[in-house]
Amino acid sequence: MEVRESAGLRVPTLILSLLVLVAVALVYVWSHLHNTQLKYQIAEEMSVRDNLTEENRRLKVEIATLKSPQRIESIARDKLKLQYPEREQVVLIK
């Protein structure tokens, strides 16, 4: 009778052990997949950041070009037909 009781206890223990092992394996696989997904998201966000940094650099260059005194003077002379005042047109205010 003792042999049957110990054999009867081994089956549930084995099943419980297998269930725990499967649960641990599932948690490991899930964490690995989640980690991989996070790495892809990080890579994507870094790509977005690099694109925005490049666009920011281009916009700064464009701003510097648009603010250029030579460009402003050229527009004033050519498009607006402005010119420097003559000496007698200048009035000094004290």
mmCIF file with all atom_site columns, N, CA and C in Angstrom, residues 3 14 20-22 29 33-34 42 46 51 60 63 72 74 76 79 81 84 88 91-93:
data_model
loop_
_atom_site.group_PDB
_atom_site.id
_atom_site.type_symbol
_atom_site.label_atom_id
_atom_site.label_alt_id
_atom_site.label_comp_id
_atom_site.label_asym_id
_atom_site.label_entity_id
_atom_site.label_seq_id
_atom_site.pdbx_PDB_ins_code
_atom_site.Cartn_x
_atom_site.Cartn_y
_atom_site.Cartn_z
_atom_site.occupancy
_atom_site.B_iso_or_equiv
_atom_site.pdbx_formal_charge
_atom_site.auth_seq_id
_atom_site.auth_comp_id
_atom_site.auth_asym_id
_atom_site.auth_atom_id
_atom_site.pdbx_PDB_model_num
ATOM 1  N N  . VAL A 1 3  ? 3.642  1.677   -1.514  1.00 0.00 ? 3  VAL A N  1
ATOM 2  C CA . VAL A 1 3  ? 4.163  1.872   -2.868  1.00 0.00 ? 3  VAL A CA 1
ATOM 3  C C  . VAL A 1 3  ? 3.145  2.626   -3.708  1.00 0.00 ? 3  VAL A C  1
ATOM 4  N N  . LEU A 1 14 ? 4.600  15.751  -10.408 1.00 0.00 ? 14 LEU A N  1
ATOM 5  C CA . LEU A 1 14 ? 5.176  15.859  -11.745 1.00 0.00 ? 14 LEU A CA 1
ATOM 6  C C  . LEU A 1 14 ? 4.371  16.837  -12.598 1.00 0.00 ? 14 LEU A C  1
ATOM 7  N N  . VAL A 1 20 ? 4.653  24.499  -13.687 1.00 0.00 ? 20 VAL A N  1
ATOM 8  C CA . VAL A 1 20 ? 5.542  25.592  -13.259 1.00 0.00 ? 20 VAL A CA 1
ATOM 9  C C  . VAL A 1 20 ? 6.611  25.827  -14.311 1.00 0.00 ? 20 VAL A C  1
ATOM 10 N N  . LEU A 1 21 ? 7.168  24.754  -14.847 1.00 0.00 ? 21 LEU A N  1
ATOM 11 C CA . LEU A 1 21 ? 8.192  24.871  -15.886 1.00 0.00 ? 21 LEU A CA 1
ATOM 12 C C  . LEU A 1 21 ? 7.636  25.557  -17.132 1.00 0.00 ? 21 LEU A C  1
ATOM 13 N N  . VAL A 1 22 ? 6.429  25.182  -17.552 1.00 0.00 ? 22 VAL A N  1
ATOM 14 C CA . VAL A 1 22 ? 5.792  25.817  -18.712 1.00 0.00 ? 22 VAL A CA 1
ATOM 15 C C  . VAL A 1 22 ? 5.519  27.292  -18.426 1.00 0.00 ? 22 VAL A C  1
ATOM 16 N N  . VAL A 1 29 ? 9.791  33.694  -22.546 1.00 0.00 ? 29 VAL A N  1
ATOM 17 C CA . VAL A 1 29 ? 9.545  34.011  -23.964 1.00 0.00 ? 29 VAL A CA 1
ATOM 18 C C  . VAL A 1 29 ? 8.846  35.359  -24.084 1.00 0.00 ? 29 VAL A C  1
ATOM 19 N N  . LEU A 1 33 ? 10.340 38.591  -26.037 1.00 0.00 ? 33 LEU A N  1
ATOM 20 C CA . LEU A 1 33 ? 9.601  39.259  -27.117 1.00 0.00 ? 33 LEU A CA 1
ATOM 21 C C  . LEU A 1 33 ? 9.344  40.722  -26.790 1.00 0.00 ? 33 LEU A C  1
ATOM 22 N N  . HIS A 1 34 ? 9.000  40.995  -25.551 1.00 0.00 ? 34 HIS A N  1
ATOM 23 C CA . HIS A 1 34 ? 8.752  42.378  -25.125 1.00 0.00 ? 34 HIS A CA 1
ATOM 24 C C  . HIS A 1 34 ? 10.037 43.199  -25.237 1.00 0.00 ? 34 HIS A C  1
ATOM 25 N N  . ILE A 1 42 ? 12.767 51.707  -29.751 1.00 0.00 ? 42 ILE A N  1
ATOM 26 C CA . ILE A 1 42 ? 13.880 52.626  -29.481 1.00 0.00 ? 42 ILE A CA 1
ATOM 27 C C  . ILE A 1 42 ? 14.583 52.992  -30.776 1.00 0.00 ? 42 ILE A C  1
ATOM 28 N N  . MET A 1 46 ? 14.827 56.719  -32.316 1.00 0.00 ? 46 MET A N  1
ATOM 29 C CA . MET A 1 46 ? 16.126 57.318  -32.598 1.00 0.00 ? 46 MET A CA 1
ATOM 30 C C  . MET A 1 46 ? 16.194 57.795  -34.044 1.00 0.00 ? 46 MET A C  1
ATOM 31 N N  . ASN A 1 51 ? 16.070 62.390  -37.771 1.00 0.00 ? 51 ASN A N  1
ATOM 32 C CA . ASN A 1 51 ? 15.407 63.152  -38.836 1.00 0.00 ? 51 ASN A CA 1
ATOM 33 C C  . ASN A 1 51 ? 15.045 64.557  -38.367 1.00 0.00 ? 51 ASN A C  1
ATOM 34 N N  . LYS A 1 60 ? 17.747 76.025  -39.376 1.00 0.00 ? 60 LYS A N  1
ATOM 35 C CA . LYS A 1 60 ? 18.655 77.045  -38.859 1.00 0.00 ? 60 LYS A CA 1
ATOM 36 C C  . LYS A 1 60 ? 19.479 77.670  -39.974 1.00 0.00 ? 60 LYS A C  1
ATOM 37 N N  . ILE A 1 63 ? 17.155 79.974  -41.856 1.00 0.00 ? 63 ILE A N  1
ATOM 38 C CA . ILE A 1 63 ? 16.935 81.220  -41.107 1.00 0.00 ? 63 ILE A CA 1
ATOM 39 C C  . ILE A 1 63 ? 18.140 82.138  -41.266 1.00 0.00 ? 63 ILE A C  1
ATOM 40 N N  . ILE A 1 72 ? 18.859 90.990  -47.530 1.00 0.00 ? 72 ILE A N  1
ATOM 41 C CA . ILE A 1 72 ? 17.893 92.045  -47.198 1.00 0.00 ? 72 ILE A CA 1
ATOM 42 C C  . ILE A 1 72 ? 18.185 93.300  -48.016 1.00 0.00 ? 72 ILE A C  1
ATOM 43 N N  . SER A 1 74 ? 19.690 93.436  -50.896 1.00 0.00 ? 74 SER A N  1
ATOM 44 C CA . SER A 1 74 ? 19.357 93.140  -52.297 1.00 0.00 ? 74 SER A CA 1
ATOM 45 C C  . SER A 1 74 ? 17.853 93.267  -52.531 1.00 0.00 ? 74 SER A C  1
ATOM 46 N N  . ALA A 1 76 ? 15.776 95.102  -50.755 1.00 0.00 ? 76 ALA A N  1
ATOM 47 C CA . ALA A 1 76 ? 15.432 96.520  -50.618 1.00 0.00 ? 76 ALA A CA 1
ATOM 48 C C  . ALA A 1 76 ? 15.764 97.283  -51.888 1.00 0.00 ? 76 ALA A C  1
ATOM 49 N N  . LYS A 1 79 ? 13.691 94.880  -55.334 1.00 0.00 ? 79 LYS A N  1
ATOM 50 C CA . LYS A 1 79 ? 12.232 94.741  -55.314 1.00 0.00 ? 79 LYS A CA 1
ATOM 51 C C  . LYS A 1 79 ? 11.532 95.988  -54.816 1.00 0.00 ? 79 LYS A C  1
ATOM 52 N N  . LYS A 1 81 ? 12.949 99.021  -54.526 1.00 0.00 ? 81 LYS A N  1
ATOM 53 C CA . LYS A 1 81 ? 13.533 100.217 -55.166 1.00 0.00 ? 81 LYS A CA 1
ATOM 54 C C  . LYS A 1 81 ? 13.964 101.245 -54.123 1.00 0.00 ? 81 LYS A C  1
ATOM 55 N N  . TYR A 1 84 ? 20.061 104.425 -50.550 1.00 0.00 ? 84 TYR A N  1
ATOM 56 C CA . TYR A 1 84 ? 20.574 105.178 -49.415 1.00 0.00 ? 84 TYR A CA 1
ATOM 57 C C  . TYR A 1 84 ? 20.187 106.642 -49.587 1.00 0.00 ? 84 TYR A C  1
ATOM 58 N N  . GLU A 1 88 ? 21.886 115.516 -47.902 1.00 0.00 ? 88 GLU A N  1
ATOM 59 C CA . GLU A 1 88 ? 20.945 116.562 -47.505 1.00 0.00 ? 88 GLU A CA 1
ATOM 60 C C  . GLU A 1 88 ? 19.604 116.026 -47.019 1.00 0.00 ? 88 GLU A C  1
ATOM 61 N N  . VAL A 1 91 ? 18.502 113.976 -41.454 1.00 0.00 ? 91 VAL A N  1
ATOM 62 C CA . VAL A 1 91 ? 18.212 114.949 -40.432 1.00 0.00 ? 91 VAL A CA 1
ATOM 63 C C  . VAL A 1 91 ? 18.675 114.350 -39.102 1.00 0.00 ? 91 VAL A C  1
ATOM 64 N N  . LEU A 1 92 ? 19.537 115.055 -38.405 1.00 0.00 ? 92 LEU A N  1
ATOM 65 C CA . LEU A 1 92 ? 20.024 114.604 -37.109 1.00 0.00 ? 92 LEU A CA 1
ATOM 66 C C  . LEU A 1 92 ? 19.135 115.134 -36.021 1.00 0.00 ? 92 LEU A C  1
ATOM 67 N N  . ILE A 1 93 ? 18.722 114.296 -35.105 1.00 0.00 ? 93 ILE A N  1
ATOM 68 C CA . ILE A 1 93 ? 17.860 114.678 -33.996 1.00 0.00 ? 93 ILE A CA 1
ATOM 69 C C  . ILE A 1 93 ? 18.680 114.551 -32.703 1.00 0.00 ? 93 ILE A C  1
#
